[in-house]
Amino acid sequence: MKKIEHIGIAVRNLEEANKTYEALLGAEHYKTENVASEGVTTSFFKIGDSKIELLAATNAKSPIAKFIAKRGEGIHHMAFAVDDIEAEIERLKSEGFVLLNDAPKKGADNKMIAFLHPKSSNGVLVELCQEIIPSQNFAEKKGL
């Protein structure tokens, strides 16, 4: 794991949360993205080398809606940047961690993602993130 990539914060109202974090951080969010597969809309703030990701549910069955209903707004997950998400998944499985995803999937902010079950990591939902770089994908497909 290379660094903390971002901290995900579950919020009820993305517009209001953006105002709060803009005032708190003294900076505007740089990106909003809808991730239909996860039932969320995200908003990102850059803080030094890391990011804050605000997550708002787009439907009642979204994992974020369920999280907020059970725990309220707050820190949802901690994400770590990795170079090779598939290798990291295999390494963590061999160390005894339970993953919520057996294979990486497309997430927000141009990332492939996978999650560790919080019971494996002292109650913290851990996300693995690998940047999707089109030129690398092309080179890999071409065997370069």
Coordinates of C-alpha atoms in Angstrom, one line a residue, residues 4-10 38 40 42-44 51-56 63-64 67 71 74-80 100 107-108 113-116 118 121 123-129:
I4 CA -3.8 6.9 2.2
E5 CA -5.7 7.8 -1.0
H6 CA -8.8 9.2 0.6
I7 CA -11.1 9.1 3.5
G8 CA -14.8 8.5 2.6
I9 CA -17.5 10.3 4.6
A10 CA -21.1 9.3 4.4
E38 CA -22.9 1.8 -5.9
V40 CA -24.0 7.1 -4.7
T42 CA -19.5 11.5 -4.7
S43 CA -17.7 14.8 -4.2
F44 CA -14.0 15.1 -3.9
K51 CA -8.5 13.5 -0.6
I52 CA -11.8 13.6 1.2
E53 CA -14.6 11.8 -0.6
L54 CA -18.1 12.8 0.4
L55 CA -20.7 10.1 -0.4
A56 CA -24.5 10.6 -0.6
P63 CA -24.8 0.8 1.0
I64 CA -24.4 4.5 2.0
F67 CA -24.8 3.0 6.7
R71 CA -24.8 4.7 12.2
G74 CA -19.6 10.1 9.5
I75 CA -16.5 8.3 8.4
H76 CA -17.4 5.4 6.1
H77 CA -14.1 4.1 4.9
M78 CA -10.4 4.6 4.6
A79 CA -8.9 4.1 1.1
F80 CA -5.3 3.1 0.3
L100 CA -16.1 -8.0 0.1
G107 CA -15.3 3.0 -8.7
A108 CA -15.3 6.8 -8.6
I113 CA -11.6 -0.6 -6.2
A114 CA -12.1 -3.5 -3.8
F115 CA -13.1 -3.5 -0.1
L116 CA -12.0 -5.5 3.0
P118 CA -14.5 -4.3 8.5
S121 CA -9.6 -4.7 10.0
G123 CA -14.1 -2.3 12.5
V124 CA -12.7 -0.1 9.7
L125 CA -14.0 -0.6 6.1
V126 CA -10.8 -0.5 4.0
E127 CA -10.9 0.3 0.3
L128 CA -8.1 -0.5 -2.1
C129 CA -7.7 1.9 -5.1

